[in-house]
PDB file of C-alpha atoms and ligand atoms in Angstrom:
ATOM      1  CA  PRO A   1      87.671  97.011 138.871  1.00 84.00           C
ATOM      2  CA  ARG A   2      91.499  96.417 138.000  1.00 90.00           C
ATOM      3  CA  CYS A   3      90.242  94.364 134.997  1.00 96.00           C
ATOM      4  CA  LEU A   4      87.150  95.237 132.865  1.00 98.00           C
ATOM      5  CA  TYR A   5      85.669  92.900 129.799  1.00 98.00           C
ATOM      6  CA  LEU A   6      83.815  94.973 127.112  1.00 98.00           C
ATOM      7  CA  SER A   7      81.827  92.609 124.460  1.00 98.00           C
ATOM      8  CA  ARG A   8      78.950  93.447 122.126  1.00 98.00           C
ATOM      9  CA  HIS A   9      76.587  90.684 121.784  1.00 98.00           C
ATOM     10  CA  GLY A  10      76.657  88.015 119.627  1.00 98.00           C
ATOM     11  CA  GLU A  11      75.138  88.358 115.867  1.00 98.00           C
ATOM     12  CA  SER A  12      71.714  88.955 115.932  1.00 98.00           C
ATOM     13  CA  GLU A  13      69.144  88.518 113.405  1.00 98.00           C
ATOM     14  CA  TRP A  14      68.932  92.337 112.624  1.00 98.00           C
ATOM     15  CA  ASN A  15      72.662  92.452 112.352  1.00 98.00           C
ATOM     16  CA  ARG A  16      72.320  90.136 109.646  1.00 98.00           C
ATOM     17  CA  SER A  17      69.623  91.893 107.812  1.00 98.00           C
ATOM     18  CA  GLY A  18      71.578  95.108 108.112  1.00 98.00           C
ATOM     19  CA  GLN A  19      68.596  96.990 110.580  1.00 98.00           C
ATOM     20  CA  LEU A  20      68.923  99.059 113.308  1.00 98.00           C
ATOM     21  CA  GLY A  21      67.890  98.686 117.033  1.00 97.00           C
ATOM     22  CA  GLY A  22      65.213  96.724 117.884  1.00 97.00           C
ATOM     23  CA  ASP A  23      64.875  93.257 120.514  1.00 98.00           C
ATOM     24  CA  PRO A  24      65.930  90.669 117.727  1.00 98.00           C
ATOM     25  CA  PRO A  25      67.091  87.232 119.004  1.00 98.00           C
ATOM     26  CA  LEU A  26      70.551  85.685 118.132  1.00 98.00           C
ATOM     27  CA  THR A  27      71.179  83.939 115.080  1.00 98.00           C
ATOM     28  CA  THR A  28      73.331  80.562 115.756  1.00 98.00           C
ATOM     29  CA  ARG A  29      76.454  82.228 115.185  1.00 98.00           C
ATOM     30  CA  GLY A  30      75.733  84.757 117.590  1.00 98.00           C
ATOM     31  CA  ARG A  31      74.882  81.673 119.792  1.00 98.00           C
ATOM     32  CA  ILE A  32      77.930  79.735 119.205  1.00 98.00           C
ATOM     33  CA  TYR A  33      79.539  83.054 120.162  1.00 98.00           C
ATOM     34  CA  SER A  34      77.762  83.342 123.552  1.00 98.00           C
ATOM     35  CA  ILE A  35      79.241  79.463 124.441  1.00 98.00           C
ATOM     36  CA  ARG A  36      82.978  80.878 123.378  1.00 98.00           C
ATOM     37  CA  LEU A  37      82.566  83.657 125.248  1.00 98.00           C
ATOM     38  CA  ALA A  38      81.739  81.258 128.317  1.00 98.00           C
ATOM     39  CA  GLU A  39      84.657  79.266 127.742  1.00 98.00           C
ATOM     40  CA  PHE A  40      86.799  82.310 127.274  1.00 98.00           C
ATOM     41  CA  MET A  41      85.587  83.485 130.899  1.00 98.00           C
ATOM     42  CA  ALA A  42      86.302  79.936 132.319  1.00 98.00           C
ATOM     43  CA  SER A  43      90.012  80.213 130.912  1.00 98.00           C
ATOM     44  CA  GLU A  44      90.271  83.351 132.719  1.00 98.00           C
ATOM     45  CA  PHE A  45      88.810  82.694 135.899  1.00 98.00           C
ATOM     46  CA  THR A  46      87.360  79.433 136.994  1.00 97.00           C
ATOM     47  CA  ASN A  47      90.360  77.167 135.307  1.00 97.00           C
ATOM     48  CA  LYS A  48      92.510  79.483 137.631  1.00 97.00           C
ATOM     49  CA  GLY A  49      90.786  78.497 140.620  1.00 97.00           C
ATOM     50  CA  LYS A  50      89.496  82.251 140.481  1.00 97.00           C
ATOM     51  CA  ASP A  51      85.627  83.383 140.877  1.00 96.00           C
ATOM     52  CA  LEU A  52      83.825  84.497 137.291  1.00 97.00           C
ATOM     53  CA  PRO A  53      83.378  88.210 136.913  1.00 97.00           C
ATOM     54  CA  LEU A  54      80.306  89.888 137.627  1.00 97.00           C
ATOM     55  CA  VAL A  55      78.156  90.133 134.436  1.00 98.00           C
ATOM     56  CA  TRP A  56      76.215  93.035 133.260  1.00 98.00           C
ATOM     57  CA  THR A  57      73.953  93.048 130.562  1.00 98.00           C
ATOM     58  CA  SER A  58      71.278  95.456 128.818  1.00 98.00           C
ATOM     59  CA  GLN A  59      67.602  94.867 129.164  1.00 98.00           C
ATOM     60  CA  LEU A  60      67.529  93.688 125.044  1.00 98.00           C
ATOM     61  CA  GLN A  61      67.413  90.108 124.291  1.00 98.00           C
ATOM     62  CA  ARG A  62      70.501  89.589 122.315  1.00 98.00           C
ATOM     63  CA  THR A  63      72.874  90.702 125.215  1.00 98.00           C
ATOM     64  CA  ARG A  64      71.238  88.663 127.355  1.00 98.00           C
ATOM     65  CA  GLN A  65      71.144  85.742 125.594  1.00 98.00           C
ATOM     66  CA  THR A  66      75.076  86.252 125.005  1.00 98.00           C
ATOM     67  CA  ALA A  67      75.851  85.964 128.378  1.00 98.00           C
ATOM     68  CA  SER A  68      73.419  83.260 129.197  1.00 98.00           C
ATOM     69  CA  SER A  69      76.345  80.678 128.793  1.00 98.00           C
ATOM     70  CA  ILE A  70      78.194  82.122 131.743  1.00 98.00           C
ATOM     71  CA  PRO A  71      77.222  80.363 135.101  1.00 97.00           C
ATOM     72  CA  GLY A  72      75.522  82.721 137.801  1.00 91.00           C
ATOM     73  CA  MET A  73      73.426  85.733 138.144  1.00 91.00           C
ATOM     74  CA  THR A  74      73.534  88.582 135.584  1.00 97.00           C
ATOM     75  CA  ILE A  75      72.880  92.150 136.014  1.00 98.00           C
ATOM     76  CA  CYS A  76      70.475  93.991 133.563  1.00 98.00           C
ATOM     77  CA  TRP A  77      70.899  97.528 133.047  1.00 98.00           C
ATOM     78  CA  ARG A  78      68.202  99.603 131.043  1.00 98.00           C
ATOM     79  CA  ALA A  79      71.323 102.360 130.845  1.00 98.00           C
ATOM     80  CA  LEU A  80      72.899  99.500 128.755  1.00 98.00           C
ATOM     81  CA  ASN A  81      70.293  99.408 125.969  1.00 98.00           C
ATOM     82  CA  GLU A  82      71.579 100.485 122.365  1.00 98.00           C
ATOM     83  CA  ILE A  83      71.307 104.000 121.200  1.00 98.00           C
ATOM     84  CA  ASP A  84      67.501 104.713 120.542  1.00 98.00           C
ATOM     85  CA  ALA A  85      67.334 105.365 116.668  1.00 98.00           C
ATOM     86  CA  GLY A  86      64.023 106.731 117.128  1.00 98.00           C
ATOM     87  CA  MET A  87      61.556 106.583 113.759  1.00 98.00           C
ATOM     88  CA  CYS A  88      64.921 104.900 112.343  1.00 98.00           C
ATOM     89  CA  GLU A  89      64.409 101.871 114.443  1.00 98.00           C
ATOM     90  CA  GLY A  90      63.857  98.612 112.018  1.00 98.00           C
ATOM     91  CA  MET A  91      65.336 100.298 109.158  1.00 98.00           C
ATOM     92  CA  THR A  92      68.848  99.957 107.115  1.00 98.00           C
ATOM     93  CA  TYR A  93      71.523 102.487 106.451  1.00 98.00           C
ATOM     94  CA  LYS A  94      70.350 102.253 103.048  1.00 98.00           C
ATOM     95  CA  GLN A  95      66.700 102.555 103.650  1.00 98.00           C
ATOM     96  CA  ILE A  96      67.402 105.931 105.535  1.00 98.00           C
ATOM     97  CA  GLU A  97      69.639 107.027 102.597  1.00 98.00           C
ATOM     98  CA  GLN A  98      67.089 106.702 100.338  1.00 98.00           C
ATOM     99  CA  THR A  99      63.814 107.866 101.823  1.00 98.00           C
ATOM    100  CA  ARG A 100      65.211 110.290 104.542  1.00 97.00           C
ATOM    101  CA  PRO A 101      68.660 111.638 102.824  1.00 98.00           C
ATOM    102  CA  ASP A 102      68.458 114.850 105.529  1.00 98.00           C
ATOM    103  CA  ILE A 103      69.020 112.442 108.500  1.00 98.00           C
ATOM    104  CA  HIS A 104      71.682 110.524 106.523  1.00 98.00           C
ATOM    105  CA  GLU A 105      73.243 113.834 106.035  1.00 98.00           C
ATOM    106  CA  ALA A 106      72.809 115.351 109.288  1.00 98.00           C
ATOM    107  CA  ARG A 107      74.383 112.026 110.567  1.00 98.00           C
ATOM    108  CA  LYS A 108      77.356 112.349 108.431  1.00 98.00           C
ATOM    109  CA  ARG A 109      77.862 116.154 109.351  1.00 98.00           C
ATOM    110  CA  ASP A 110      77.950 115.756 113.146  1.00 98.00           C
ATOM    111  CA  LYS A 111      77.748 112.078 114.315  1.00 98.00           C
ATOM    112  CA  LEU A 112      78.417 112.516 117.717  1.00 98.00           C
ATOM    113  CA  ARG A 113      75.636 115.441 118.312  1.00 98.00           C
ATOM    114  CA  PHE A 114      72.860 114.199 115.763  1.00 98.00           C
ATOM    115  CA  ARG A 115      69.768 112.732 117.341  1.00 98.00           C
ATOM    116  CA  TYR A 116      67.532 110.361 115.553  1.00 98.00           C
ATOM    117  CA  PRO A 117      63.772 112.018 115.794  1.00 98.00           C
ATOM    118  CA  GLY A 118      61.952 110.376 118.350  1.00 98.00           C
ATOM    119  CA  GLY A 119      65.604 109.013 119.574  1.00 98.00           C
ATOM    120  CA  GLU A 120      69.111 109.816 120.741  1.00 98.00           C
ATOM    121  CA  SER A 121      72.243 111.072 119.932  1.00 98.00           C
ATOM    122  CA  TYR A 122      75.453 109.434 121.179  1.00 98.00           C
ATOM    123  CA  VAL A 123      75.818 112.734 123.462  1.00 98.00           C
ATOM    124  CA  ASP A 124      73.027 111.391 125.129  1.00 98.00           C
ATOM    125  CA  VAL A 125      74.005 108.004 125.246  1.00 98.00           C
ATOM    126  CA  ILE A 126      77.200 109.336 126.830  1.00 98.00           C
ATOM    127  CA  HIS A 127      75.020 111.450 129.757  1.00 98.00           C
ATOM    128  CA  ARG A 128      72.655 108.064 130.337  1.00 98.00           C
ATOM    129  CA  LEU A 129      75.867 105.872 130.662  1.00 98.00           C
ATOM    130  CA  GLU A 130      77.226 108.422 133.469  1.00 98.00           C
ATOM    131  CA  PRO A 131      75.372 106.631 136.173  1.00 97.00           C
ATOM    132  CA  VAL A 132      76.780 103.026 134.941  1.00 98.00           C
ATOM    133  CA  ILE A 133      80.107 104.443 134.594  1.00 97.00           C
ATOM    134  CA  LEU A 134      80.159 105.549 138.478  1.00 97.00           C
ATOM    135  CA  GLU A 135      78.900 102.255 139.392  1.00 97.00           C
ATOM    136  CA  ILE A 136      81.447 100.387 137.454  1.00 97.00           C
ATOM    137  CA  GLU A 137      84.349 102.688 139.172  1.00 94.00           C
ATOM    138  CA  ARG A 138      82.818 101.452 142.461  1.00 96.00           C
ATOM    139  CA  THR A 139      82.827  97.690 141.520  1.00 96.00           C
ATOM    140  CA  GLN A 140      86.298  96.295 142.930  1.00 94.00           C
ATOM    141  CA  GLU A 141      85.532  92.795 141.559  1.00 95.00           C
ATOM    142  CA  PRO A 142      86.302  92.373 138.064  1.00 97.00           C
ATOM    143  CA  LEU A 143      83.598  92.823 135.432  1.00 98.00           C
ATOM    144  CA  LEU A 144      82.351  91.710 132.025  1.00 98.00           C
ATOM    145  CA  ILE A 145      79.826  93.811 130.296  1.00 98.00           C
ATOM    146  CA  VAL A 146      77.687  92.789 127.184  1.00 99.00           C
ATOM    147  CA  ALA A 147      76.253  95.771 125.180  1.00 98.00           C
ATOM    148  CA  HIS A 148      75.618  97.365 121.833  1.00 98.00           C
ATOM    149  CA  ASN A 149      77.809  98.983 119.346  1.00 98.00           C
ATOM    150  CA  ALA A 150      77.234 102.669 120.441  1.00 98.00           C
ATOM    151  CA  ILE A 151      77.337 101.730 124.113  1.00 98.00           C
ATOM    152  CA  ILE A 152      80.529  99.642 124.142  1.00 98.00           C
ATOM    153  CA  ARG A 153      82.402 102.656 121.691  1.00 98.00           C
ATOM    154  CA  SER A 154      81.492 105.025 124.856  1.00 98.00           C
ATOM    155  CA  ILE A 155      82.535 103.146 128.025  1.00 98.00           C
ATOM    156  CA  PHE A 156      85.763 102.070 125.834  1.00 98.00           C
ATOM    157  CA  ALA A 157      86.293 105.405 125.309  1.00 97.00           C
ATOM    158  CA  TYR A 158      86.172 106.472 128.468  1.00 96.00           C
ATOM    159  CA  TYR A 159      88.750 103.961 129.793  1.00 94.00           C
ATOM    160  CA  TYR A 160      91.335 104.261 126.885  1.00 94.00           C
ATOM    161  CA  GLY A 161      91.008 107.685 126.725  1.00 93.00           C
ATOM    162  CA  ILE A 162      89.528 108.618 123.151  1.00 96.00           C
ATOM    163  CA  GLU A 163      88.158 112.248 122.878  1.00 96.00           C
ATOM    164  CA  GLN A 164      84.488 112.121 122.453  1.00 96.00           C
ATOM    165  CA  SER A 165      84.442 113.621 118.957  1.00 97.00           C
ATOM    166  CA  LYS A 166      86.005 110.255 118.049  1.00 98.00           C
ATOM    167  CA  VAL A 167      83.689 107.813 119.917  1.00 98.00           C
ATOM    168  CA  PRO A 168      80.888 107.330 117.243  1.00 98.00           C
ATOM    169  CA  HIS A 169      83.611 106.238 114.959  1.00 98.00           C
ATOM    170  CA  ILE A 170      85.377 103.758 116.921  1.00 98.00           C
ATOM    171  CA  ASP A 171      85.609 100.257 115.663  1.00 98.00           C
ATOM    172  CA  ILE A 172      84.152  97.536 117.836  1.00 98.00           C
ATOM    173  CA  ASP A 173      84.047  93.997 116.216  1.00 97.00           C
ATOM    174  CA  LEU A 174      81.444  91.574 116.502  1.00 98.00           C
ATOM    175  CA  HIS A 175      82.546  88.244 118.708  1.00 98.00           C
ATOM    176  CA  THR A 176      85.688  90.076 120.304  1.00 98.00           C
ATOM    177  CA  VAL A 177      86.341  90.334 123.911  1.00 98.00           C
ATOM    178  CA  TYR A 178      87.933  93.919 124.911  1.00 98.00           C
ATOM    179  CA  LYS A 179      89.997  93.440 127.992  1.00 98.00           C
ATOM    180  CA  LEU A 180      91.262  96.330 130.061  1.00 97.00           C
ATOM    181  CA  THR A 181      93.338  96.604 132.715  1.00 97.00           C
ATOM    182  CA  THR A 182      94.104  99.494 134.621  1.00 92.00           C
ATOM    183  CA  GLN A 183      97.869  99.944 135.295  1.00 90.00           C
ATOM    184  CA  ALA A 184      99.738 102.731 137.252  1.00 86.00           C
ATOM    185  CA  TYR A 185      99.257 105.099 133.993  1.00 85.00           C
ATOM    186  CA  GLY A 186      96.431 104.110 131.741  1.00 86.00           C
ATOM    187  CA  CYS A 187      95.175 101.121 130.553  1.00 92.00           C
ATOM    188  CA  LYS A 188      96.521  97.977 128.997  1.00 95.00           C
ATOM    189  CA  LEU A 189      94.057  96.859 125.960  1.00 97.00           C
ATOM    190  CA  GLU A 190      94.085  93.102 125.117  1.00 98.00           C
ATOM    191  CA  LYS A 191      91.840  91.896 122.322  1.00 98.00           C
ATOM    192  CA  PHE A 192      90.549  88.498 121.976  1.00 98.00           C
ATOM    193  CA  SER A 193      88.547  87.932 118.740  1.00 98.00           C
ATOM    194  CA  PHE A 194      86.376  84.663 117.892  1.00 98.00           C
ATOM    195  CA  ASP A 195      86.121  83.205 114.991  1.00 94.00           C
ATOM    196  CA  VAL A 196      82.037  81.497 114.903  1.00 95.00           C
TER     197      VAL A 196
HETATM  198  O1  F6P B   1      73.696  98.037 113.542  1.00 57.74           O
HETATM  199  C1  F6P B   1      73.918  97.617 114.922  1.00 57.74           C
HETATM  200  C2  F6P B   1      73.757  98.520 116.123  1.00 57.74           C
HETATM  201  O2  F6P B   1      73.771  98.843 117.131  1.00 57.74           O
HETATM  202  C3  F6P B   1      72.371  99.706 115.645  1.00 57.74           C
HETATM  203  O3  F6P B   1      71.399  99.015 116.307  1.00 57.74           O
HETATM  204  C4  F6P B   1      72.719 100.846 116.300  1.00 57.74           C
HETATM  205  O4  F6P B   1      71.787 101.771 115.808  1.00 57.74           O
HETATM  206  C5  F6P B   1      74.070 101.292 115.592  1.00 57.74           C
HETATM  207  O5  F6P B   1      74.807  99.836 115.904  1.00 57.74           O
HETATM  208  C6  F6P B   1      74.693 102.114 116.028  1.00 57.74           C
HETATM  209  O6  F6P B   1      75.998 102.288 115.303  1.00 57.74           O
HETATM  210  P1  F6P B   1      76.128 103.724 114.629  1.00 57.74           P
HETATM  211  O7  F6P B   1      76.400 104.740 115.697  1.00 57.74           O
HETATM  212  O8  F6P B   1      77.408 103.766 114.043  1.00 57.74           O
HETATM  213  O9  F6P B   1      75.061 103.614 113.686  1.00 57.74           O
END
């Protein structure tokens, strides 16, 4: 598409408790973001007489709930699910540091290649996103992707031309829409943050 909108899901129960992964629902703040996001999409499309964009989410409820205020169909991709933290799913960064300092250290040393025991690395995530990227490229219409931290980092880096080693360190804020518009050379970025 000429226009690609990227967003993390709204705040989830586990964002609040600092736990990794899982399939938690949105908090009240997260649900308010869902409404803001739908209003924003209306201001970009419906209010200008244009059709709403295609909406893709992961299969996890926090992204589906975030997109649920936008009218129309959404497509749920398993390949858009958050990085699988394996045995660390449900833990906080602090718990990992205290109970598995080896994991904490190894990840700090090489966050791109570190694979969680029983889970994934960023390199794994980037590979599993390849079919999604192909499908994005084939899509003519504007597209909104509502996914997760590691996923939005990877897709954003691909379009914005950020080298792989930097992907795990990109800041992608909650409650913010990243709008990428392709131009003759490269991409224009606009950021829309919502105070919810
Ligand atoms: O904390 C939210 C979250 O999406 C976790 O589910 C995930 O493990 C993490 O962010 C990914 O970010 P990082 O790679 O910086 O730990």
